[in-house]
PDB file of C-alpha atoms in Angstrom:
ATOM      1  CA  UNK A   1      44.822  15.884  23.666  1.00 41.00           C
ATOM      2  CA  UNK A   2      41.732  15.933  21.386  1.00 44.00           C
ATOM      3  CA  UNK A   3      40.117  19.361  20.480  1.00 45.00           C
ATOM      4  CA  UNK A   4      37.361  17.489  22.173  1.00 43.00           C
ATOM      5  CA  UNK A   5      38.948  16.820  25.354  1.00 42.00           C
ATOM      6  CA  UNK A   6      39.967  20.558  25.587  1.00 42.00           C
ATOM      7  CA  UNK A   7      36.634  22.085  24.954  1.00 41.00           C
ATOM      8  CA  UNK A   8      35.635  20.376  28.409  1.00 41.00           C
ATOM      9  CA  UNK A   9      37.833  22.352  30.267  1.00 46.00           C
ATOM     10  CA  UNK A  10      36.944  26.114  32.018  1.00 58.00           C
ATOM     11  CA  UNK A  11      37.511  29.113  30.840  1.00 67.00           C
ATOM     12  CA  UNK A  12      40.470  30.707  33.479  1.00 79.00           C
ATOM     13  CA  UNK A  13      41.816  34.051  31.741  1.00 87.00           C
ATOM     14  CA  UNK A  14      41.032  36.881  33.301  1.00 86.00           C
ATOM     15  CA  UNK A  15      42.055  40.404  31.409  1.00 90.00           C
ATOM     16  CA  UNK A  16      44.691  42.638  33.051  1.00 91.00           C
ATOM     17  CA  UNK A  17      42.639  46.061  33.032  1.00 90.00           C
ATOM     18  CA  UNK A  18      40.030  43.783  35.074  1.00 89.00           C
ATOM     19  CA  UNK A  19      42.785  42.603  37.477  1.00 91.00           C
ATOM     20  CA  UNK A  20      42.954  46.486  38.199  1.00 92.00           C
ATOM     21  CA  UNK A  21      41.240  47.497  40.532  1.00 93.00           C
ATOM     22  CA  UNK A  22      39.890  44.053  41.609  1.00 93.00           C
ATOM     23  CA  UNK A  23      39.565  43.689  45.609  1.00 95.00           C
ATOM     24  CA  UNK A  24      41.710  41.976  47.770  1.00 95.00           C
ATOM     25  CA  UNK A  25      40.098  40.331  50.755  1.00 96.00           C
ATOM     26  CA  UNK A  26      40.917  37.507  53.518  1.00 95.00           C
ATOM     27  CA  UNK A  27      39.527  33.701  53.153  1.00 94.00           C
ATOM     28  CA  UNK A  28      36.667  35.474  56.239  1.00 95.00           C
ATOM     29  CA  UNK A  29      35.444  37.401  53.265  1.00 94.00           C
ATOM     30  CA  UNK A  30      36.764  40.753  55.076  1.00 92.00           C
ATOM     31  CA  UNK A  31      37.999  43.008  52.382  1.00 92.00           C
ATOM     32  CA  UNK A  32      41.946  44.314  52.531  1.00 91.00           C
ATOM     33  CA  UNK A  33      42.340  46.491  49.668  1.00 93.00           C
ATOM     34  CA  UNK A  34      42.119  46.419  46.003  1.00 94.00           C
ATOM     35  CA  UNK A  35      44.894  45.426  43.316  1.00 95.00           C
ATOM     36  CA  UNK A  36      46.271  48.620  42.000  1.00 93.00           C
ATOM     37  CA  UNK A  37      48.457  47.342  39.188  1.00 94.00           C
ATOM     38  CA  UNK A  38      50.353  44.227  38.434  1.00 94.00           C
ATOM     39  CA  UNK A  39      54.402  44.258  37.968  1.00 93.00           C
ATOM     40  CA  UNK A  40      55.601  41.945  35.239  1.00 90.00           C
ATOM     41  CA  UNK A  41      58.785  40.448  34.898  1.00 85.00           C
ATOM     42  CA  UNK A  42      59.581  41.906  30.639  1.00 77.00           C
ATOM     43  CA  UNK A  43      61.384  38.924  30.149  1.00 71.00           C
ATOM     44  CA  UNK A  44      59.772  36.047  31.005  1.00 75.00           C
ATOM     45  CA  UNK A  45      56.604  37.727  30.917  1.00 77.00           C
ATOM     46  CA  UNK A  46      55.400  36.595  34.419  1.00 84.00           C
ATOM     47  CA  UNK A  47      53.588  38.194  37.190  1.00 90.00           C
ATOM     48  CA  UNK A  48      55.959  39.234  39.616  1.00 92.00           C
ATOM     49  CA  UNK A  49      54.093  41.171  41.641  1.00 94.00           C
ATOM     50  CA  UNK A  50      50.309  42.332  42.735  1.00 95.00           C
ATOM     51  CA  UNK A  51      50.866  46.238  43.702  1.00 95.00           C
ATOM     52  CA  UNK A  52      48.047  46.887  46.928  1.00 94.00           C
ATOM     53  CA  UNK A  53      45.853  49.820  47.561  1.00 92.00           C
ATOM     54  CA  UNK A  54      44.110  50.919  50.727  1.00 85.00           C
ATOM     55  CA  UNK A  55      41.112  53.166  50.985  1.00 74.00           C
ATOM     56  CA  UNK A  56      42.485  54.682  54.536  1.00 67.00           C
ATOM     57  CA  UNK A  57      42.461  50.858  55.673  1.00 67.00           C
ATOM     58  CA  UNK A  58      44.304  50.339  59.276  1.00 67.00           C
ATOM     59  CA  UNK A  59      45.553  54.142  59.045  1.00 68.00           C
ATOM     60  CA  UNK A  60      47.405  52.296  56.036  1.00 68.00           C
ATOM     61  CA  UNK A  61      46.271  55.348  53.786  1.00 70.00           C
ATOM     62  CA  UNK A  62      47.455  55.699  50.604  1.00 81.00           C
ATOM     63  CA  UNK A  63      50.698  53.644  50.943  1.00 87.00           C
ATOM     64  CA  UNK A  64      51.174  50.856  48.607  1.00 92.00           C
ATOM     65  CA  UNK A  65      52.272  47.087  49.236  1.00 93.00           C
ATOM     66  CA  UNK A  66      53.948  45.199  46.772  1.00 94.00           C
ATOM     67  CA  UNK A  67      53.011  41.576  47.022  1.00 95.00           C
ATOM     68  CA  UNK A  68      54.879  38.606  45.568  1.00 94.00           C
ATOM     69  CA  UNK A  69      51.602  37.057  42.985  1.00 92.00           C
ATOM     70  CA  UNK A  70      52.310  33.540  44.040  1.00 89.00           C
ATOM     71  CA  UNK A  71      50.810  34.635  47.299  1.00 93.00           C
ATOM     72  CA  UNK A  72      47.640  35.816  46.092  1.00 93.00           C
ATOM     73  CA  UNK A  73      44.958  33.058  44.935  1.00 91.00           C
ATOM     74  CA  UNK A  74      41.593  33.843  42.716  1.00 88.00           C
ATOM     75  CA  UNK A  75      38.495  33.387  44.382  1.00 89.00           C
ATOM     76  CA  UNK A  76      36.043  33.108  41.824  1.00 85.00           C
ATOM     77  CA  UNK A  77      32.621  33.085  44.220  1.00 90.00           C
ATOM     78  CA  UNK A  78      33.767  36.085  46.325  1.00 90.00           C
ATOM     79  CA  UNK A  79      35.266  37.685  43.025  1.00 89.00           C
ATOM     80  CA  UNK A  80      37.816  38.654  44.587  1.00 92.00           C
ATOM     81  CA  UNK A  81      41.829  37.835  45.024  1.00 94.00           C
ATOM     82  CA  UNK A  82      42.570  35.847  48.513  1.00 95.00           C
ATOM     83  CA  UNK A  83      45.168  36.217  50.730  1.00 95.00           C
ATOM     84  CA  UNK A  84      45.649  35.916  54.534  1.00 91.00           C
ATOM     85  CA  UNK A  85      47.218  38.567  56.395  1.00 91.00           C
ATOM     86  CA  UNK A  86      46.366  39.401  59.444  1.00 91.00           C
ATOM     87  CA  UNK A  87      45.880  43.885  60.291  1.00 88.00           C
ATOM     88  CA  UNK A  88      49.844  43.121  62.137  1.00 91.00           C
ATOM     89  CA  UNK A  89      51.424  41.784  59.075  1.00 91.00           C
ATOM     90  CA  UNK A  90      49.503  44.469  56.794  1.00 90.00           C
ATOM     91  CA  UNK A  91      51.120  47.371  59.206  1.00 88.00           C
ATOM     92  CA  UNK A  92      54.490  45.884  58.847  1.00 91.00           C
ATOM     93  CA  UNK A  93      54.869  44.700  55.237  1.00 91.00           C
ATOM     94  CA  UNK A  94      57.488  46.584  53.247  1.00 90.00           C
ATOM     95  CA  UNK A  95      55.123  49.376  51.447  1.00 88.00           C
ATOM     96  CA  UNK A  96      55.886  53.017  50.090  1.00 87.00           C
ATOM     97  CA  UNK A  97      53.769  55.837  49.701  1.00 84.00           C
ATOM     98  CA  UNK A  98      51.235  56.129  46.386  1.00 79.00           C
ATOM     99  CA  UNK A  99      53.225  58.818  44.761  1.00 77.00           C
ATOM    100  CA  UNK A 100      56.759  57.418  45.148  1.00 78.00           C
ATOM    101  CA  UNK A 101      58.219  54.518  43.285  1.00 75.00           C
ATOM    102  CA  UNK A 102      59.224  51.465  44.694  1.00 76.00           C
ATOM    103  CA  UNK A 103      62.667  50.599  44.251  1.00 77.00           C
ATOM    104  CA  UNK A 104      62.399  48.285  41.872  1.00 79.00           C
ATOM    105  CA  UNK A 105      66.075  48.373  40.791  1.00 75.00           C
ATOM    106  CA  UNK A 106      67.541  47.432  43.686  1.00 80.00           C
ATOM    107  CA  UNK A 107      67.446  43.490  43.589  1.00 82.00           C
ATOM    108  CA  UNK A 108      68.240  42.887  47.715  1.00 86.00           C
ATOM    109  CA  UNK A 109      64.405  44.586  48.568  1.00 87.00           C
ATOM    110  CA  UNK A 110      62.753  42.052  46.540  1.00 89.00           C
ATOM    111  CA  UNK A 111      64.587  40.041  48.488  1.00 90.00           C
ATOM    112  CA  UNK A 112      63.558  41.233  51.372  1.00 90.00           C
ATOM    113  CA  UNK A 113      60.258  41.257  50.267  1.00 90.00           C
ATOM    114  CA  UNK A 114      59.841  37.633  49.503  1.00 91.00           C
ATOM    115  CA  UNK A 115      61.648  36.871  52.403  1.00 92.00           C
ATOM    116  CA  UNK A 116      58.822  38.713  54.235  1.00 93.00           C
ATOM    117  CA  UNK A 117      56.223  36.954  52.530  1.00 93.00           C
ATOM    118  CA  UNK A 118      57.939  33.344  52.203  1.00 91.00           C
ATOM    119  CA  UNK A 119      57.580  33.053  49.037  1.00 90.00           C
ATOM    120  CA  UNK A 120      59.841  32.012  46.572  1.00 86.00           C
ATOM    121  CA  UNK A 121      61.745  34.105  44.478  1.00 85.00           C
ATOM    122  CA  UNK A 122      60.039  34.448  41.027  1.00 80.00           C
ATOM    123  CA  UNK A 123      63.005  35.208  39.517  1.00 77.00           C
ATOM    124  CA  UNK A 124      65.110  31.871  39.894  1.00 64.00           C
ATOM    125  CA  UNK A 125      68.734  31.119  41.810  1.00 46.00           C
TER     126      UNK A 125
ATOM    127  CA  UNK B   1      73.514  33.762  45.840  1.00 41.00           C
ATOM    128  CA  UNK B   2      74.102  37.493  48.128  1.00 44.00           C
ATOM    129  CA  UNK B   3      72.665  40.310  48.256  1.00 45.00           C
ATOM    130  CA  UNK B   4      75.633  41.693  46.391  1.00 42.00           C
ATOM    131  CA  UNK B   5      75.088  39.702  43.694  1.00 42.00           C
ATOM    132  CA  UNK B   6      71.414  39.895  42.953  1.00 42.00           C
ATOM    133  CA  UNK B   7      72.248  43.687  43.241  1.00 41.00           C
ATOM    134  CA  UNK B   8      74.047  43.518  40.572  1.00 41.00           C
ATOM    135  CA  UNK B   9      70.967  41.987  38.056  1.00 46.00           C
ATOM    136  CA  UNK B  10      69.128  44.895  35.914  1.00 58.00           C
ATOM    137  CA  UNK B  11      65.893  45.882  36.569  1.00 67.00           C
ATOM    138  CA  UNK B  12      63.034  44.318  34.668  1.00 79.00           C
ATOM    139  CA  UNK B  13      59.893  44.974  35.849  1.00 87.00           C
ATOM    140  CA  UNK B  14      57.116  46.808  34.169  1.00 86.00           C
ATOM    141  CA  UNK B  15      53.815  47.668  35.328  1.00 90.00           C
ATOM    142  CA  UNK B  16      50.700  46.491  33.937  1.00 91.00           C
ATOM    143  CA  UNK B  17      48.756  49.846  33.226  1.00 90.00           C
ATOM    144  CA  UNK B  18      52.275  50.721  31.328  1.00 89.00           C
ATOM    145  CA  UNK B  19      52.128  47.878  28.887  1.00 91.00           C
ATOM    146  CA  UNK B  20      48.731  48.550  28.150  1.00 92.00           C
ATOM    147  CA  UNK B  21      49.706  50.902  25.161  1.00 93.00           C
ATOM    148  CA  UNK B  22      52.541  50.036  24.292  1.00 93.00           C
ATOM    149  CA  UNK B  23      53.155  49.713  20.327  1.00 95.00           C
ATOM    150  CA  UNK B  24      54.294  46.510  19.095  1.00 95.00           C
ATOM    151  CA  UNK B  25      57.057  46.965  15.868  1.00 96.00           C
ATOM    152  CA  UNK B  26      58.406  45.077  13.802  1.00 95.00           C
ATOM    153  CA  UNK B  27      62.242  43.880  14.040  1.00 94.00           C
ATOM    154  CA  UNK B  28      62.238  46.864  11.400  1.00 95.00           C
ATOM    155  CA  UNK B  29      60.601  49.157  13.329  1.00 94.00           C
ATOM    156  CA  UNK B  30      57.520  49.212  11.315  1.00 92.00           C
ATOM    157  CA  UNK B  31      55.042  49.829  13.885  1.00 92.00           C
ATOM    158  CA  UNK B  32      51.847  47.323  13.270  1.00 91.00           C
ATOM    159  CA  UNK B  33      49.927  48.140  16.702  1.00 93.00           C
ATOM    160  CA  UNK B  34      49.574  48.477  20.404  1.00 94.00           C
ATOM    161  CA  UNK B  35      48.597  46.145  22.971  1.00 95.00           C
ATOM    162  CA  UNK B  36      44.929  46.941  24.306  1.00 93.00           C
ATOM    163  CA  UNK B  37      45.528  44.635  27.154  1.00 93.00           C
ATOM    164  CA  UNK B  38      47.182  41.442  28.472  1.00 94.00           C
ATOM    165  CA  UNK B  39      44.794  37.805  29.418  1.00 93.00           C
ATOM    166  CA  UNK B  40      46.241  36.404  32.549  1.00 90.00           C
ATOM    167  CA  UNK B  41      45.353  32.728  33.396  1.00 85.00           C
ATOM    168  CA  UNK B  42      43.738  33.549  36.856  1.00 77.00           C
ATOM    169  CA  UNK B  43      45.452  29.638  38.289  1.00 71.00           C
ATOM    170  CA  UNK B  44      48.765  30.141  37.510  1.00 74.00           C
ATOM    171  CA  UNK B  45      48.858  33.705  37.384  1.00 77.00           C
ATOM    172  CA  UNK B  46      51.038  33.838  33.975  1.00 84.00           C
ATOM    173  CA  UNK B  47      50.487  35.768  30.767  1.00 90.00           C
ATOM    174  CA  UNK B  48      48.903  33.849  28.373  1.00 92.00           C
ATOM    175  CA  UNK B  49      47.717  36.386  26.010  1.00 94.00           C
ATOM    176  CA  UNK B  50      48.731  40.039  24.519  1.00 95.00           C
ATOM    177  CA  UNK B  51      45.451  41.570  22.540  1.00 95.00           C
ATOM    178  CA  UNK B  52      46.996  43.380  19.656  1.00 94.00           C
ATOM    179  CA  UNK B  53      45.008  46.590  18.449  1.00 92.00           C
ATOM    180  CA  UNK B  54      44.961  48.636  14.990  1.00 85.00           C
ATOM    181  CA  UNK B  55      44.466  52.182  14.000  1.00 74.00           C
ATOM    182  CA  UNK B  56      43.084  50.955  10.901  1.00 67.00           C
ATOM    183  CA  UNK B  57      45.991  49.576   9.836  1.00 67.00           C
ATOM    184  CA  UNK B  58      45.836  47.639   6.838  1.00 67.00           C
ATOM    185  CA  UNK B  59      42.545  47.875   7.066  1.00 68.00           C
ATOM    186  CA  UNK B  60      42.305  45.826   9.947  1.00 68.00           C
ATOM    187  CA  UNK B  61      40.302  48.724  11.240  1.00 70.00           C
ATOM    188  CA  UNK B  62      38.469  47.284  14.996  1.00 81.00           C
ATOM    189  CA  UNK B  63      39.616  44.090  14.804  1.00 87.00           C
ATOM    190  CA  UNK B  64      41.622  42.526  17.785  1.00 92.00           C
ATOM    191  CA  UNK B  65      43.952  39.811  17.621  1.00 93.00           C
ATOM    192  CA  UNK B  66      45.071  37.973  20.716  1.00 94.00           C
ATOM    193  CA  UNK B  67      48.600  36.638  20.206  1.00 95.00           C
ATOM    194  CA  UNK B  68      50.415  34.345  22.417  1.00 94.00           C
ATOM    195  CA  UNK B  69      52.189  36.197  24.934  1.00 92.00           C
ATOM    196  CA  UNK B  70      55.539  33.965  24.411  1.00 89.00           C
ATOM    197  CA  UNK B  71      55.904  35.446  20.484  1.00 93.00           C
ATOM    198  CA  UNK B  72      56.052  38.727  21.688  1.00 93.00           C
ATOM    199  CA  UNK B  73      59.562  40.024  22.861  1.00 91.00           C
ATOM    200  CA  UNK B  74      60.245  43.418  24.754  1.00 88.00           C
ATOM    201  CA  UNK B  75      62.831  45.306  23.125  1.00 89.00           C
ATOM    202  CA  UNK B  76      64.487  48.269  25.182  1.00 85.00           C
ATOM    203  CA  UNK B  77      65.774  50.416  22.885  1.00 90.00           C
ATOM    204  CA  UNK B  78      62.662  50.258  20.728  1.00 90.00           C
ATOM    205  CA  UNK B  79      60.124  50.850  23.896  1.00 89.00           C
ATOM    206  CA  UNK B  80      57.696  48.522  22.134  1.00 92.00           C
ATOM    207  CA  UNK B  81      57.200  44.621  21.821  1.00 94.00           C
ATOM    208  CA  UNK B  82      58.341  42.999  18.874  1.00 95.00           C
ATOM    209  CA  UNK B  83      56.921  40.753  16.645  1.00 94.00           C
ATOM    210  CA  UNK B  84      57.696  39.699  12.834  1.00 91.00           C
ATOM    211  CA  UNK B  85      54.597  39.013  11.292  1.00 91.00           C
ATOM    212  CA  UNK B  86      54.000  39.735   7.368  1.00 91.00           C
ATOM    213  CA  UNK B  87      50.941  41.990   6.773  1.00 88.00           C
ATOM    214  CA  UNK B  88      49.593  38.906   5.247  1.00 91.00           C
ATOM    215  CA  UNK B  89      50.127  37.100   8.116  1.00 91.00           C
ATOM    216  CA  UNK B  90      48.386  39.927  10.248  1.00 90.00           C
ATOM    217  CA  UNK B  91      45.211  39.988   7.748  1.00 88.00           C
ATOM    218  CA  UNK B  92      44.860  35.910   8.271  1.00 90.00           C
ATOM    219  CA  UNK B  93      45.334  35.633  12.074  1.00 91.00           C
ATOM    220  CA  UNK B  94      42.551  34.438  14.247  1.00 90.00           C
ATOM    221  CA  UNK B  95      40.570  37.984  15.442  1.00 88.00           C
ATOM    222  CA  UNK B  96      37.710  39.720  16.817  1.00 86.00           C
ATOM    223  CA  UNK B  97      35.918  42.509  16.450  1.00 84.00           C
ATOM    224  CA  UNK B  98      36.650  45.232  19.043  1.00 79.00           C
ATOM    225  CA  UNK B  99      33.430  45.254  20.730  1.00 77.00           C
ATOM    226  CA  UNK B 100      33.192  41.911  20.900  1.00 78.00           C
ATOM    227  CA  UNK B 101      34.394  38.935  22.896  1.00 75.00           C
ATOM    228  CA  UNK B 102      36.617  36.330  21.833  1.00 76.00           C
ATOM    229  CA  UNK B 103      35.237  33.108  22.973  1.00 77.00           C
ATOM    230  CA  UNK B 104      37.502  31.895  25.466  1.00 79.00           C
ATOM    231  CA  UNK B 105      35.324  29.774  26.623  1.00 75.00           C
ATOM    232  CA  UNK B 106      35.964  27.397  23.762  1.00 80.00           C
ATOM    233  CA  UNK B 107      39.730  26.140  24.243  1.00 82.00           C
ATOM    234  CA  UNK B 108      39.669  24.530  20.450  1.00 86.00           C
ATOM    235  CA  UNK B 109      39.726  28.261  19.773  1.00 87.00           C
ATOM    236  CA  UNK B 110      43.022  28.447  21.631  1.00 89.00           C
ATOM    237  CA  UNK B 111      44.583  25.461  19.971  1.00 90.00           C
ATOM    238  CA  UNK B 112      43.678  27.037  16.840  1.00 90.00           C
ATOM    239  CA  UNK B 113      45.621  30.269  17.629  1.00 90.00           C
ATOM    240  CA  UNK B 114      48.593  28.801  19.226  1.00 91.00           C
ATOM    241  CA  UNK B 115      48.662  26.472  16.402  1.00 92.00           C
ATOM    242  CA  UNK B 116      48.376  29.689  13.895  1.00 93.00           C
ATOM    243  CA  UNK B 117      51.529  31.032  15.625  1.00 93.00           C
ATOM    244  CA  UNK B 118      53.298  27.943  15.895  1.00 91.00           C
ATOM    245  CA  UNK B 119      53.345  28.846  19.879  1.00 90.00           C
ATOM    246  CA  UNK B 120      53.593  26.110  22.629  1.00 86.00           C
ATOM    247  CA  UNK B 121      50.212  25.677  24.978  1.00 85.00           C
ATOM    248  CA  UNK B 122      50.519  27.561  28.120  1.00 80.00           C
ATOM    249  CA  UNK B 123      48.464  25.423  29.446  1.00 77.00           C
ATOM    250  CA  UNK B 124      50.439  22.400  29.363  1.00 63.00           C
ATOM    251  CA  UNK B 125      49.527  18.994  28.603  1.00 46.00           C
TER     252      UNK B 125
END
């Protein structure tokens, strides 16, 4: 590819103190929550994970809902990250409360929650 | 594979807000920075970028460089990122001035600095 040919293409990095804080609403435009933090995987360096706030949201409060990032898509005219889950599935994903730490150690409840999500594991059989 | 056996895999996640800050060392230990922040590519969702910063080390003052994510390597016992470049090597690389952008716009840009680190696109071709 010619350093011509790559200048036509769009600029698509986005920096990870403005992923912070970034809202998280359905396709409808409805707003969820916001991204709290990302998780990374240290080796690979991927996104593993999109950690979800609530402001009180659904009596949701200040848990927080680890997401698998494959499930999550940019929307660049809403500015905002997309994903569709209905108020049910909100209430019932695996979360745990602001000022606790999620498990993150214990491999079988990331299994769980990709499971929940049907997404596929970002770490590889 | 089982639960059992994805139990047994270590824990490797790290948050987002936590790498911001972390220093980056040499193999040596020589300390040569921090990272401000990460660039994500917003369509696949991976790293593609760590900005480097300096406390006016070697006089590199405000500058920030933006190094491709894949030369930089975690290592645990150090709690920093590692990454063997010369100080020569850190006084030619492709920067910016801290209160400006890099132009990420322009992707020949990109080619340039993945070329400067000998780093494979992460964009693909």
């Amino acid at each position: 590819m010619t350093t011509e040919q790559v200048k036509e293409k769009k600029h698509n990095l986005i920096a990870s103190d403005r992923i912070e804080g970034t809202p998280v609403r359905r396709a409808s435009g409805d707003k969820i929550g916001k991204i709290e933090r990302l998780m990374l995987d240290k080796v690979s360096g991927n996104v593993a994970y999109a950690i979800l706030s609530f402001g009180g949201f659904l009596g949701i409060g200040n848990k927080h809902l680890p997401v698998p990032w494959a499930r999550l898509t940019y929307n660049k005219p809403m500015e905002a990250y997309e994903i569709d889950l209905s108020d049910e599935e909100l209430r019932q994903a695996p979360a745990y409360e602001a000022d606790e730490d999620f498990d993150w150690g214990d491999r079988s409840r990331e299994v769980d929650l990709h499971a929940y999500y049907k997404s596929p594991a970002y770490w590889g059989y």
